[in-house]
Amino acid sequence: MGSGTSTQHHFAFQNAEKAFKAAALIQRWYRRYMARLEMRRHCTWSIFQSIEYAGQQDQVKLHNFFSYLVDHFTPSSHNEKDFLTRMFTEQRSPQGSEMENCGDCESIEVPDSYTGPRLSFPLLPDHATALVEAFRQKQRLHARYVLNLLHEARKHLVQLPNINRVSTCYSEEITVCGDLHGQLDDLIFIFYKNGLPSPERAYVFNGDFVDRGKDSVEILMILFAFMLVYPKEFHLNRGNHEDHMVNLRYGFTKEVMHKYKIHGKKILKLLQDVFCWLPLATVVDEKVLILHGGVSDRTDLELLAKLDRHKIVSTMRYKTRKNKKQAEEKGKANQMGSAERPSPWFLPQSRSLPSSPLRPSTHKAPRAGRSSSVPCGVPLDPKELSRRVRHSVDLELERCRQQAGFPAIKEKEEHSTSESDVDSDAEEQPEPTPEEWRQVVDILWSDPMAQEGCRANTVRGGGCYFGPNVTERLLQKYNLQLLIRSHECKPEGYEFCHGRKVLTIFSASNYYEVGSNRGAYVKLGPDLTPHIMQFQANKATHTLTMRQRISRVEESALRALREKLFAHSSDILAEFKKRDKDETGLITLSDWAAAVESVLHLGLPWRMLRPQLVSSLTDSKLAYKSWLENLAKEKLSQQNIQSSLLETLYRNRSNLETIFRIIDSDHSGSISLDEFRHTWKLFSSHMNIDITDDCICDLARSIDFNKDGHIDINEFLEAFRLVEQSCSGGDVSDCPQVTASSNSVHTKASSVPVTQGASEAMPSSLLECLPYSP
Amino acid sequence: MADDRDRDGTELAVAEFHRKIKEAFEVFDHESNSTVDVEEEEPTGYIRFEKFLPVMTEVLLERRYRPIPEDILLRAFEVLDPAKRGFLTKDELIKYMTEEGEPFSQEEMEEMLSAAIDPESNSINYKDYITMMVIDEN
């Protein structure tokens, strides 16, 4: 019937409309939720990256400091001289017969009880495959075979040119892999998924095989083994981490010494040499350029092909002692007035000083302590700038000397006389020229950027940022079509930029944390079209939803951030107090964000992160003292280290460890209190770290846990490891559900007792510098 | 007058909004050049901060993107589940989300399914689902 049908239709229509609206509402809600999730992911990524790069900057500053000392510090006493010589002289292995044949390693006996893989040379493909299998089963290669393999690898590498030229006509396809950083699981996964290397399956590994991950040794062994077995098809490029200086800080040195207690030193020494012999780049079919970092507007492939790559021992430090005069002449000719000075080596000549991409542009001059007195934001005549810097560093150094108790020296005229006797470079090879060194640094450290141009990479402290026009010019100049590089972690394991002319490929999945990113590798066929394959070498992450993955990574980032906050508690408290003139004990969230940023300079979106960092508010204000105290409570320590010292330790942890390892040049694992004190004093004043003499002594004494007058490096690191273990989430296999308590302080069950308050004989001077009562 | 107080309050709110917006913007502004890439609006594919700020300020002031309350969300699901079973089957969810409203892309659908669907029953208990998502956001 008429009315019946129309009512039916009416209802039907209404229902359809309701369904439509309901669906639309649900979709809207869901999309907003995903948008917020994306925001959290970006924030988390920012946290990790900014902390990572801040660490790299620290590294550069540290080495600038040491370099500067090496160049300008003239020891006046025999003790000083010994100390410095031992510490700072690059102990390059002499090119004698000792290194050529492996007489040394033949003498190392392998006990019958050894059940690990045994190698014989020349290596056969089966050996290499067996090695992969053995490592997959967590076996360890005996030191003798490690040394054997490294010797053979070195012999092979020496014959290679700086720039390897490979062709796809022999093997049908080439697979290019990026950073592995000691993550053996990823390498094994790649071989499993893509196939083992063979004459038909060529591979290029683009640097950064070591550091950070725990199996750097095993990765190197596998890579070198395949390189020896398939020399025409298996290629390695050097990365910025194939560098003994960088290894001191980022874990490879530690790993070697831990796994090879007796022969570790020998292995490290040989590795230092092997790294220098790694080729710098690979070119496929004359069309695709593969190198680790990037390029600059000065990149000169012909120069790179011709230079003696073995001279570039470390990109961290440009030594100048021997050829300083020559370098200066050359330097002037090349208009690189400041290039030979370690301190401001990355200072631009014709480039403008950029603001760091990680910081908002409102931040102009960084704090004095961070910039080594380099003024920013003002383009100056480069010579004038370098002169100013040199002058202020001179003053600083003089002050350091006085503070450290070394007698004052005359001017630099002493250099020419003292150089010869302090210098053990006499046996060394000639230095690279500033231009050569800079070319290599550029290709190992640079990053692409979206804007046109070429600017100094102040975030990393090395290399530059290069824009699309730089890429374009370079590709045209050398008739290339694609640049493949690594060096930067990407959430998807890869990223195209510059109109798909630059491909970043990164093969270490879960780099920051389980679930943080995928790894990827790229295959090139004869048509040279890149095919990307992604992976994530952790079964657990597959069962997690994006939500859970992001939460997990987020937790890790926040933990790292809280540690940083703790490490700067005193400064942060001071900033809070400044904003609380009435001493109410409370500050607004706005002030909180401003205060924290002014101390940490990480350029993070603090307001976004606030809910994860600050749990409770009173009238939308924060009681800052108890907030800081909560941060401190997380940092449990088994040793009775007083809290402000603990803060200092945390703040400088990486630097301290690196300093230790530099001082401990014979890798014995311990340094004397004196050595530590000297160096720490110099370093602190150089970095404008305000610390009294007493504090230094106490710091040294507190690190000397067993009170034997020596600091055991591993003991020192133990203190942090225990804390990390008690805070970390433990096994990956338990996929955590997201709980509502993510705001609360992490108090996981820990076996480490909380110690607050005074340690035994705490000097009164320290009592006064306690920021808050225990 | 209430107006004056309102105005002051608004000014403060605007200032605070500005700071928040700037911060949020910078999270996505990777090159720190005051642009984020976006797929609509400008043909260049980027949006500049100067344009973004006033638009967002207005949006926030007018409270246009307020969070959707739980009970409303629940009712929306109930509209799609007239039999009041308390759940939707996987196929039903897919149908509604990809055919009605502003349809999901396949990627969006897959992502939602991965978290929402109980693999044993192959359905989504929407009440539990809502609760879970809301807690996650705390």
PDB file of N, CA and C in Angstrom, chain A residues 231-284:
ATOM      1  N   PRO A 231      86.027 -12.690  -4.055  1.00  0.00           N
ATOM      2  CA  PRO A 231      86.592 -11.339  -4.139  1.00  0.00           C
ATOM      3  C   PRO A 231      85.986 -10.492  -5.238  1.00  0.00           C
ATOM      4  N   LYS A 232      85.499 -11.096  -6.287  1.00  0.00           N
ATOM      5  CA  LYS A 232      84.971 -10.276  -7.378  1.00  0.00           C
ATOM      6  C   LYS A 232      83.516  -9.881  -7.136  1.00  0.00           C
ATOM      7  N   GLU A 233      82.848 -10.588  -6.266  1.00  0.00           N
ATOM      8  CA  GLU A 233      81.410 -10.340  -6.127  1.00  0.00           C
ATOM      9  C   GLU A 233      81.024  -9.734  -4.783  1.00  0.00           C
ATOM     10  N   PHE A 234      81.952  -9.723  -3.859  1.00  0.00           N
ATOM     11  CA  PHE A 234      81.585  -9.294  -2.510  1.00  0.00           C
ATOM     12  C   PHE A 234      82.393  -8.057  -2.154  1.00  0.00           C
ATOM     13  N   HIS A 235      81.703  -6.954  -1.857  1.00  0.00           N
ATOM     14  CA  HIS A 235      82.402  -5.683  -1.683  1.00  0.00           C
ATOM     15  C   HIS A 235      82.022  -4.980  -0.403  1.00  0.00           C
ATOM     16  N   LEU A 236      83.014  -4.330   0.190  1.00  0.00           N
ATOM     17  CA  LEU A 236      82.776  -3.594   1.428  1.00  0.00           C
ATOM     18  C   LEU A 236      83.203  -2.137   1.247  1.00  0.00           C
ATOM     19  N   ASN A 237      82.389  -1.232   1.769  1.00  0.00           N
ATOM     20  CA  ASN A 237      82.776   0.178   1.828  1.00  0.00           C
ATOM     21  C   ASN A 237      83.040   0.551   3.276  1.00  0.00           C
ATOM     22  N   ARG A 238      83.921   1.504   3.463  1.00  0.00           N
ATOM     23  CA  ARG A 238      84.188   1.964   4.817  1.00  0.00           C
ATOM     24  C   ARG A 238      83.074   2.903   5.290  1.00  0.00           C
ATOM     25  N   GLY A 239      82.708   2.782   6.573  1.00  0.00           N
ATOM     26  CA  GLY A 239      81.745   3.711   7.156  1.00  0.00           C
ATOM     27  C   GLY A 239      82.439   4.549   8.217  1.00  0.00           C
ATOM     28  N   ASN A 240      81.739   5.518   8.765  1.00  0.00           N
ATOM     29  CA  ASN A 240      82.375   6.361   9.772  1.00  0.00           C
ATOM     30  C   ASN A 240      82.645   5.603  11.066  1.00  0.00           C
ATOM     31  N   HIS A 241      82.013   4.448  11.220  1.00  0.00           N
ATOM     32  CA  HIS A 241      82.295   3.651  12.418  1.00  0.00           C
ATOM     33  C   HIS A 241      83.430   2.666  12.230  1.00  0.00           C
ATOM     34  N   GLU A 242      83.945   2.561  11.034  1.00  0.00           N
ATOM     35  CA  GLU A 242      85.140   1.716  10.831  1.00  0.00           C
ATOM     36  C   GLU A 242      86.361   2.583  11.161  1.00  0.00           C
ATOM     37  N   ASP A 243      86.520   2.816  12.440  1.00  0.00           N
ATOM     38  CA  ASP A 243      87.408   3.880  12.927  1.00  0.00           C
ATOM     39  C   ASP A 243      87.669   3.631  14.406  1.00  0.00           C
ATOM     40  N   HIS A 244      88.924   3.400  14.743  1.00  0.00           N
ATOM     41  CA  HIS A 244      89.190   2.959  16.117  1.00  0.00           C
ATOM     42  C   HIS A 244      88.823   4.018  17.155  1.00  0.00           C
ATOM     43  N   MET A 245      88.856   5.271  16.753  1.00  0.00           N
ATOM     44  CA  MET A 245      88.486   6.332  17.694  1.00  0.00           C
ATOM     45  C   MET A 245      87.001   6.278  18.020  1.00  0.00           C
ATOM     46  N   VAL A 246      86.206   6.101  16.994  1.00  0.00           N
ATOM     47  CA  VAL A 246      84.761   6.028  17.202  1.00  0.00           C
ATOM     48  C   VAL A 246      84.420   4.768  17.984  1.00  0.00           C
ATOM     49  N   ASN A 247      85.154   3.705  17.718  1.00  0.00           N
ATOM     50  CA  ASN A 247      84.902   2.433  18.411  1.00  0.00           C
ATOM     51  C   ASN A 247      85.103   2.541  19.904  1.00  0.00           C
ATOM     52  N   LEU A 248      85.978   3.456  20.320  1.00  0.00           N
ATOM     53  CA  LEU A 248      86.236   3.616  21.746  1.00  0.00           C
ATOM     54  C   LEU A 248      84.962   4.000  22.465  1.00  0.00           C
ATOM     55  N   ARG A 249      84.145   4.790  21.798  1.00  0.00           N
ATOM     56  CA  ARG A 249      82.961   5.306  22.446  1.00  0.00           C
ATOM     57  C   ARG A 249      81.739   4.426  22.245  1.00  0.00           C
ATOM     58  N   TYR A 250      81.651   3.833  21.053  1.00  0.00           N
ATOM     59  CA  TYR A 250      80.385   3.214  20.700  1.00  0.00           C
ATOM     60  C   TYR A 250      80.330   1.710  20.867  1.00  0.00           C
ATOM     61  N   GLY A 251      81.297   1.163  21.536  1.00  0.00           N
ATOM     62  CA  GLY A 251      81.112  -0.206  22.017  1.00  0.00           C
ATOM     63  C   GLY A 251      81.922  -1.298  21.356  1.00  0.00           C
ATOM     64  N   PHE A 252      82.506  -1.058  20.201  1.00  0.00           N
ATOM     65  CA  PHE A 252      83.207  -2.147  19.542  1.00  0.00           C
ATOM     66  C   PHE A 252      84.477  -2.530  20.297  1.00  0.00           C
ATOM     67  N   THR A 253      85.207  -1.504  20.731  1.00  0.00           N
ATOM     68  CA  THR A 253      86.422  -1.790  21.503  1.00  0.00           C
ATOM     69  C   THR A 253      86.077  -2.620  22.728  1.00  0.00           C
ATOM     70  N   LYS A 254      85.016  -2.213  23.382  1.00  0.00           N
ATOM     71  CA  LYS A 254      84.587  -2.923  24.578  1.00  0.00           C
ATOM     72  C   LYS A 254      84.250  -4.372  24.255  1.00  0.00           C
ATOM     73  N   GLU A 255      83.546  -4.551  23.145  1.00  0.00           N
ATOM     74  CA  GLU A 255      83.126  -5.910  22.783  1.00  0.00           C
ATOM     75  C   GLU A 255      84.337  -6.802  22.521  1.00  0.00           C
ATOM     76  N   VAL A 256      85.299  -6.262  21.799  1.00  0.00           N
ATOM     77  CA  VAL A 256      86.485  -7.072  21.483  1.00  0.00           C
ATOM     78  C   VAL A 256      87.230  -7.453  22.761  1.00  0.00           C
ATOM     79  N   MET A 257      87.430  -6.476  23.619  1.00  0.00           N
ATOM     80  CA  MET A 257      88.176  -6.761  24.849  1.00  0.00           C
ATOM     81  C   MET A 257      87.415  -7.726  25.739  1.00  0.00           C
ATOM     82  N   HIS A 258      86.110  -7.670  25.654  1.00  0.00           N
ATOM     83  CA  HIS A 258      85.316  -8.567  26.487  1.00  0.00           C
ATOM     84  C   HIS A 258      85.361  -9.992  25.953  1.00  0.00           C
ATOM     85  N   LYS A 259      85.285 -10.124  24.639  1.00  0.00           N
ATOM     86  CA  LYS A 259      85.247 -11.465  24.063  1.00  0.00           C
ATOM     87  C   LYS A 259      86.640 -12.079  23.953  1.00  0.00           C
ATOM     88  N   TYR A 260      87.646 -11.249  23.859  1.00  0.00           N
ATOM     89  CA  TYR A 260      89.013 -11.769  23.678  1.00  0.00           C
ATOM     90  C   TYR A 260      89.933 -11.115  24.683  1.00  0.00           C
ATOM     91  N   LYS A 261      89.892 -11.658  25.888  1.00  0.00           N
ATOM     92  CA  LYS A 261      90.590 -10.986  26.975  1.00  0.00           C
ATOM     93  C   LYS A 261      92.098 -11.029  26.805  1.00  0.00           C
ATOM     94  N   ILE A 262      92.596 -12.132  26.249  1.00  0.00           N
ATOM     95  CA  ILE A 262      94.048 -12.228  26.145  1.00  0.00           C
ATOM     96  C   ILE A 262      94.560 -11.560  24.885  1.00  0.00           C
ATOM     97  N   HIS A 263      93.893 -11.822  23.787  1.00  0.00           N
ATOM     98  CA  HIS A 263      94.420 -11.351  22.507  1.00  0.00           C
ATOM     99  C   HIS A 263      93.698 -10.139  21.950  1.00  0.00           C
ATOM    100  N   GLY A 264      92.800  -9.601  22.732  1.00  0.00           N
ATOM    101  CA  GLY A 264      92.002  -8.475  22.260  1.00  0.00           C
ATOM    102  C   GLY A 264      92.841  -7.312  21.760  1.00  0.00           C
ATOM    103  N   LYS A 265      93.902  -7.025  22.485  1.00  0.00           N
ATOM    104  CA  LYS A 265      94.740  -5.884  22.091  1.00  0.00           C
ATOM    105  C   LYS A 265      95.287  -6.063  20.687  1.00  0.00           C
ATOM    106  N   LYS A 266      95.797  -7.260  20.461  1.00  0.00           N
ATOM    107  CA  LYS A 266      96.367  -7.524  19.137  1.00  0.00           C
ATOM    108  C   LYS A 266      95.315  -7.377  18.062  1.00  0.00           C
ATOM    109  N   ILE A 267      94.164  -7.908  18.381  1.00  0.00           N
ATOM    110  CA  ILE A 267      93.079  -7.860  17.401  1.00  0.00           C
ATOM    111  C   ILE A 267      92.712  -6.413  17.098  1.00  0.00           C
ATOM    112  N   LEU A 268      92.615  -5.600  18.134  1.00  0.00           N
ATOM    113  CA  LEU A 268      92.240  -4.205  17.928  1.00  0.00           C
ATOM    114  C   LEU A 268      93.280  -3.467  17.097  1.00  0.00           C
ATOM    115  N   LYS A 269      94.522  -3.792  17.375  1.00  0.00           N
ATOM    116  CA  LYS A 269      95.579  -3.113  16.651  1.00  0.00           C
ATOM    117  C   LYS A 269      95.516  -3.446  15.167  1.00  0.00           C
ATOM    118  N   LEU A 270      95.325  -4.717  14.914  1.00  0.00           N
ATOM    119  CA  LEU A 270      95.248  -5.145  13.518  1.00  0.00           C
ATOM    120  C   LEU A 270      94.017  -4.548  12.841  1.00  0.00           C
ATOM    121  N   LEU A 271      92.931  -4.509  13.582  1.00  0.00           N
ATOM    122  CA  LEU A 271      91.703  -3.949  13.037  1.00  0.00           C
ATOM    123  C   LEU A 271      91.869  -2.487  12.655  1.00  0.00           C
ATOM    124  N   GLN A 272      92.606  -1.780  13.497  1.00  0.00           N
ATOM    125  CA  GLN A 272      92.820  -0.371  13.219  1.00  0.00           C
ATOM    126  C   GLN A 272      93.377  -0.217  11.814  1.00  0.00           C
ATOM    127  N   ASP A 273      94.309  -1.097  11.493  1.00  0.00           N
ATOM    128  CA  ASP A 273      94.921  -1.046  10.180  1.00  0.00           C
ATOM    129  C   ASP A 273      93.962  -1.508   9.093  1.00  0.00           C
ATOM    130  N   VAL A 274      93.278  -2.612   9.383  1.00  0.00           N
ATOM    131  CA  VAL A 274      92.355  -3.158   8.380  1.00  0.00           C
ATOM    132  C   VAL A 274      91.303  -2.129   7.996  1.00  0.00           C
ATOM    133  N   PHE A 275      90.784  -1.429   8.973  1.00  0.00           N
ATOM    134  CA  PHE A 275      89.759  -0.421   8.690  1.00  0.00           C
ATOM    135  C   PHE A 275      90.263   0.629   7.707  1.00  0.00           C
ATOM    136  N   CYS A 276      91.520   1.038   7.886  1.00  0.00           N
ATOM    137  CA  CYS A 276      92.047   2.070   6.986  1.00  0.00           C
ATOM    138  C   CYS A 276      92.167   1.585   5.562  1.00  0.00           C
ATOM    139  N   TRP A 277      92.212   0.274   5.384  1.00  0.00           N
ATOM    140  CA  TRP A 277      92.358  -0.251   4.037  1.00  0.00           C
ATOM    141  C   TRP A 277      91.033  -0.538   3.352  1.00  0.00           C
ATOM    142  N   LEU A 278      89.942  -0.339   4.050  1.00  0.00           N
ATOM    143  CA  LEU A 278      88.647  -0.553   3.419  1.00  0.00           C
ATOM    144  C   LEU A 278      88.441   0.466   2.307  1.00  0.00           C
ATOM    145  N   PRO A 279      87.901   0.025   1.176  1.00  0.00           N
ATOM    146  CA  PRO A 279      87.634   0.979   0.099  1.00  0.00           C
ATOM    147  C   PRO A 279      86.629   2.035   0.539  1.00  0.00           C
ATOM    148  N   LEU A 280      86.652   3.155  -0.171  1.00  0.00           N
ATOM    149  CA  LEU A 280      85.815   4.271   0.224  1.00  0.00           C
ATOM    150  C   LEU A 280      84.462   4.270  -0.475  1.00  0.00           C
ATOM    151  N   ALA A 281      84.398   3.673  -1.638  1.00  0.00           N
ATOM    152  CA  ALA A 281      83.138   3.726  -2.386  1.00  0.00           C
ATOM    153  C   ALA A 281      83.111   2.609  -3.424  1.00  0.00           C
ATOM    154  N   THR A 282      81.917   2.373  -3.936  1.00  0.00           N
ATOM    155  CA  THR A 282      81.734   1.373  -4.990  1.00  0.00           C
ATOM    156  C   THR A 282      80.875   1.991  -6.077  1.00  0.00           C
ATOM    157  N   VAL A 283      81.211   1.707  -7.339  1.00  0.00           N
ATOM    158  CA  VAL A 283      80.394   2.199  -8.450  1.00  0.00           C
ATOM    159  C   VAL A 283      79.919   1.008  -9.256  1.00  0.00           C
ATOM    160  N   VAL A 284      78.622   0.948  -9.513  1.00  0.00           N
ATOM    161  CA  VAL A 284      78.046  -0.164 -10.264  1.00  0.00           C
ATOM    162  C   VAL A 284      77.741   0.267 -11.687  1.00  0.00           C
TER     163      VAL A 284
END
